[in-house]
PDB file of C-alpha atoms in Angstrom:
ATOM      1  CA  MET A   1       9.041 116.884  34.342  1.00 59.00           C
ATOM      2  CA  ALA A   2       9.384 115.153  30.931  1.00 63.00           C
ATOM      3  CA  SER A   3       5.370 114.597  31.037  1.00 66.00           C
ATOM      4  CA  LEU A   4       5.148 118.750  30.673  1.00 71.00           C
ATOM      5  CA  ARG A   5       7.688 118.685  27.889  1.00 76.00           C
ATOM      6  CA  ALA A   6       5.493 116.402  26.004  1.00 72.00           C
ATOM      7  CA  VAL A   7       2.374 117.725  26.432  1.00 72.00           C
ATOM      8  CA  ALA A   8       3.739 120.994  24.939  1.00 76.00           C
ATOM      9  CA  LEU A   9       5.222 119.441  21.920  1.00 75.00           C
ATOM     10  CA  LEU A  10       1.983 117.088  21.208  1.00 72.00           C
ATOM     11  CA  ASN A  11       0.422 121.020  21.589  1.00 71.00           C
ATOM     12  CA  ALA A  12       3.081 122.198  18.994  1.00 76.00           C
ATOM     13  CA  ALA A  13       2.596 119.060  16.844  1.00 71.00           C
ATOM     14  CA  SER A  14      -0.630 119.654  16.690  1.00 69.00           C
ATOM     15  CA  ALA A  15      -0.991 123.905  16.340  1.00 71.00           C
ATOM     16  CA  GLU A  16       0.820 122.631  13.269  1.00 74.00           C
ATOM     17  CA  ARG A  17      -1.445 120.852  11.475  1.00 75.00           C
ATOM     18  CA  GLY A  18      -3.449 120.936   8.568  1.00 72.00           C
ATOM     19  CA  GLU A  19      -6.987 121.604   9.290  1.00 75.00           C
ATOM     20  CA  GLY A  20      -7.557 118.367   6.787  1.00 76.00           C
ATOM     21  CA  ARG A  21      -5.693 116.478   9.752  1.00 85.00           C
ATOM     22  CA  MET A  22      -8.660 116.314  12.201  1.00 88.00           C
ATOM     23  CA  ARG A  23      -7.818 112.976  13.211  1.00 91.00           C
ATOM     24  CA  SER A  24      -4.260 113.627  14.290  1.00 90.00           C
ATOM     25  CA  ARG A  25      -5.376 115.772  16.001  1.00 90.00           C
ATOM     26  CA  ALA A  26      -7.538 114.251  17.814  1.00 92.00           C
ATOM     27  CA  PHE A  27      -4.883 111.983  18.747  1.00 93.00           C
ATOM     28  CA  ASP A  28      -2.452 114.833  20.171  1.00 91.00           C
ATOM     29  CA  ALA A  29      -5.200 115.535  22.452  1.00 92.00           C
ATOM     30  CA  ILE A  30      -6.137 112.617  23.844  1.00 95.00           C
ATOM     31  CA  ALA A  31      -2.231 111.936  24.212  1.00 92.00           C
ATOM     32  CA  ALA A  32      -1.865 115.610  26.305  1.00 92.00           C
ATOM     33  CA  ALA A  33      -4.875 114.937  28.436  1.00 94.00           C
ATOM     34  CA  ARG A  34      -3.370 111.344  29.069  1.00 93.00           C
ATOM     35  CA  ALA A  35      -0.261 112.987  30.413  1.00 90.00           C
ATOM     36  CA  LEU A  36      -1.427 115.759  31.954  1.00 92.00           C
ATOM     37  CA  PHE A  37      -3.770 113.061  34.266  1.00 94.00           C
ATOM     38  CA  VAL A  38      -0.326 111.609  34.638  1.00 90.00           C
ATOM     39  CA  VAL A  39       1.466 114.719  35.817  1.00 89.00           C
ATOM     40  CA  GLY A  40      -1.376 115.348  38.370  1.00 92.00           C
ATOM     41  CA  ASP A  41      -2.661 118.542  35.786  1.00 93.00           C
ATOM     42  CA  ILE A  42      -6.636 117.846  35.972  1.00 96.00           C
ATOM     43  CA  ASP A  43      -8.014 120.669  34.924  1.00 96.00           C
ATOM     44  CA  ALA A  44      -6.013 120.658  31.915  1.00 93.00           C
ATOM     45  CA  ALA A  45      -6.321 117.190  30.988  1.00 95.00           C
ATOM     46  CA  CYS A  46      -9.927 117.553  31.482  1.00 97.00           C
ATOM     47  CA  ASP A  47      -9.766 120.544  28.804  1.00 96.00           C
ATOM     48  CA  ALA A  48      -7.723 118.510  26.925  1.00 94.00           C
ATOM     49  CA  GLY A  49     -10.168 115.459  26.713  1.00 96.00           C
ATOM     50  CA  ARG A  50     -12.727 118.277  26.203  1.00 96.00           C
ATOM     51  CA  ARG A  51     -11.077 119.193  22.639  1.00 93.00           C
ATOM     52  CA  ALA A  52     -10.373 115.807  21.468  1.00 94.00           C
ATOM     53  CA  ILE A  53     -14.060 114.978  21.647  1.00 96.00           C
ATOM     54  CA  GLU A  54     -14.096 118.267  19.921  1.00 94.00           C
ATOM     55  CA  VAL A  55     -12.397 117.874  17.200  1.00 91.00           C
ATOM     56  CA  GLY A  56     -12.673 113.645  16.946  1.00 92.00           C
ATOM     57  CA  SER A  57     -16.718 113.828  16.664  1.00 90.00           C
ATOM     58  CA  THR A  58     -16.064 115.109  13.136  1.00 89.00           C
ATOM     59  CA  VAL A  59     -14.293 112.057  12.189  1.00 91.00           C
ATOM     60  CA  ASP A  60     -15.645 108.495  11.389  1.00 91.00           C
ATOM     61  CA  SER A  61     -12.532 106.414  12.889  1.00 93.00           C
ATOM     62  CA  ALA A  62     -12.692 103.621  15.026  1.00 94.00           C
ATOM     63  CA  ARG A  63      -9.685 104.000  16.428  1.00 95.00           C
ATOM     64  CA  VAL A  64     -10.441 107.645  17.924  1.00 95.00           C
ATOM     65  CA  ARG A  65     -13.477 105.791  19.265  1.00 95.00           C
ATOM     66  CA  ARG A  66     -11.727 103.369  20.996  1.00 95.00           C
ATOM     67  CA  ARG A  67      -8.704 105.841  22.401  1.00 96.00           C
ATOM     68  CA  PHE A  68     -11.736 108.103  23.537  1.00 96.00           C
ATOM     69  CA  GLN A  69     -12.539 104.416  25.802  1.00 96.00           C
ATOM     70  CA  ASP A  70      -9.061 104.099  26.614  1.00 96.00           C
ATOM     71  CA  LEU A  71      -9.129 108.008  28.102  1.00 97.00           C
ATOM     72  CA  ALA A  72     -12.626 107.557  30.195  1.00 97.00           C
ATOM     73  CA  ARG A  73     -10.759 104.268  31.816  1.00 96.00           C
ATOM     74  CA  GLU A  74      -7.913 106.079  32.256  1.00 95.00           C
ATOM     75  CA  ALA A  75      -9.880 108.834  33.975  1.00 96.00           C
ATOM     76  CA  ALA A  76     -11.728 106.941  36.470  1.00 96.00           C
ATOM     77  CA  PRO A  77      -9.030 107.189  39.549  1.00 95.00           C
ATOM     78  CA  HIS A  78     -10.036 110.804  39.583  1.00 95.00           C
ATOM     79  CA  GLN A  79     -13.720 110.557  39.108  1.00 93.00           C
ATOM     80  CA  ALA A  80     -14.243 111.987  42.041  1.00 96.00           C
ATOM     81  CA  THR A  81     -13.378 115.429  41.212  1.00 96.00           C
ATOM     82  CA  PRO A  82     -17.054 117.007  38.474  1.00 97.00           C
ATOM     83  CA  THR A  83     -14.976 117.782  35.703  1.00 97.00           C
ATOM     84  CA  VAL A  84     -14.014 113.931  35.361  1.00 97.00           C
ATOM     85  CA  ARG A  85     -16.493 112.938  35.526  1.00 97.00           C
ATOM     86  CA  ALA A  86     -18.138 114.496  33.201  1.00 97.00           C
ATOM     87  CA  LEU A  87     -15.577 114.063  31.022  1.00 97.00           C
ATOM     88  CA  ARG A  88     -15.416 110.706  31.330  1.00 97.00           C
ATOM     89  CA  GLU A  89     -19.491 110.516  31.014  1.00 96.00           C
ATOM     90  CA  ALA A  90     -18.419 112.613  27.165  1.00 96.00           C
ATOM     91  CA  LEU A  91     -16.028 110.771  26.483  1.00 96.00           C
ATOM     92  CA  LEU A  92     -17.896 107.196  27.140  1.00 94.00           C
ATOM     93  CA  GLY A  93     -20.384 108.726  25.116  1.00 93.00           C
ATOM     94  CA  ALA A  94     -18.825 109.877  21.558  1.00 91.00           C
ATOM     95  CA  GLY A  95     -16.356 106.164  22.490  1.00 79.00           C
ATOM     96  CA  THR A  96     -19.423 104.422  21.469  1.00 80.00           C
ATOM     97  CA  ASP A  97     -21.130 106.484  18.947  1.00 59.00           C
ATOM     98  CA  ALA A  98     -21.999 104.362  15.947  1.00 52.00           C
ATOM     99  CA  PRO A  99     -19.835 105.323  12.753  1.00 50.00           C
ATOM    100  CA  ARG A 100     -21.141 108.337  10.583  1.00 47.00           C
ATOM    101  CA  ALA A 101     -22.717 106.905   7.203  1.00 41.00           C
TER     102      ALA A 101
END
């Protein structure tokens, strides 16, 4: 249950962040996805992962791209699920994008 509480806190923190804090919001969504994978809520983890890509793709951040790759690795045990497989492909693609000019 601690992981579910952590997800709730991450979501609350993300909701309070200003619009200009996109990198922090991406980190929040990545952390939520990780926690949701741990507790076995695969659908919610994929939703959080897609949100992370949506938010994180708007910033030029090597740290965000590395965390996309980390999340893709952590999702690997669940890749038999089509939504996880699609998320992993999107994360790996977003994690290898060249920095924006």
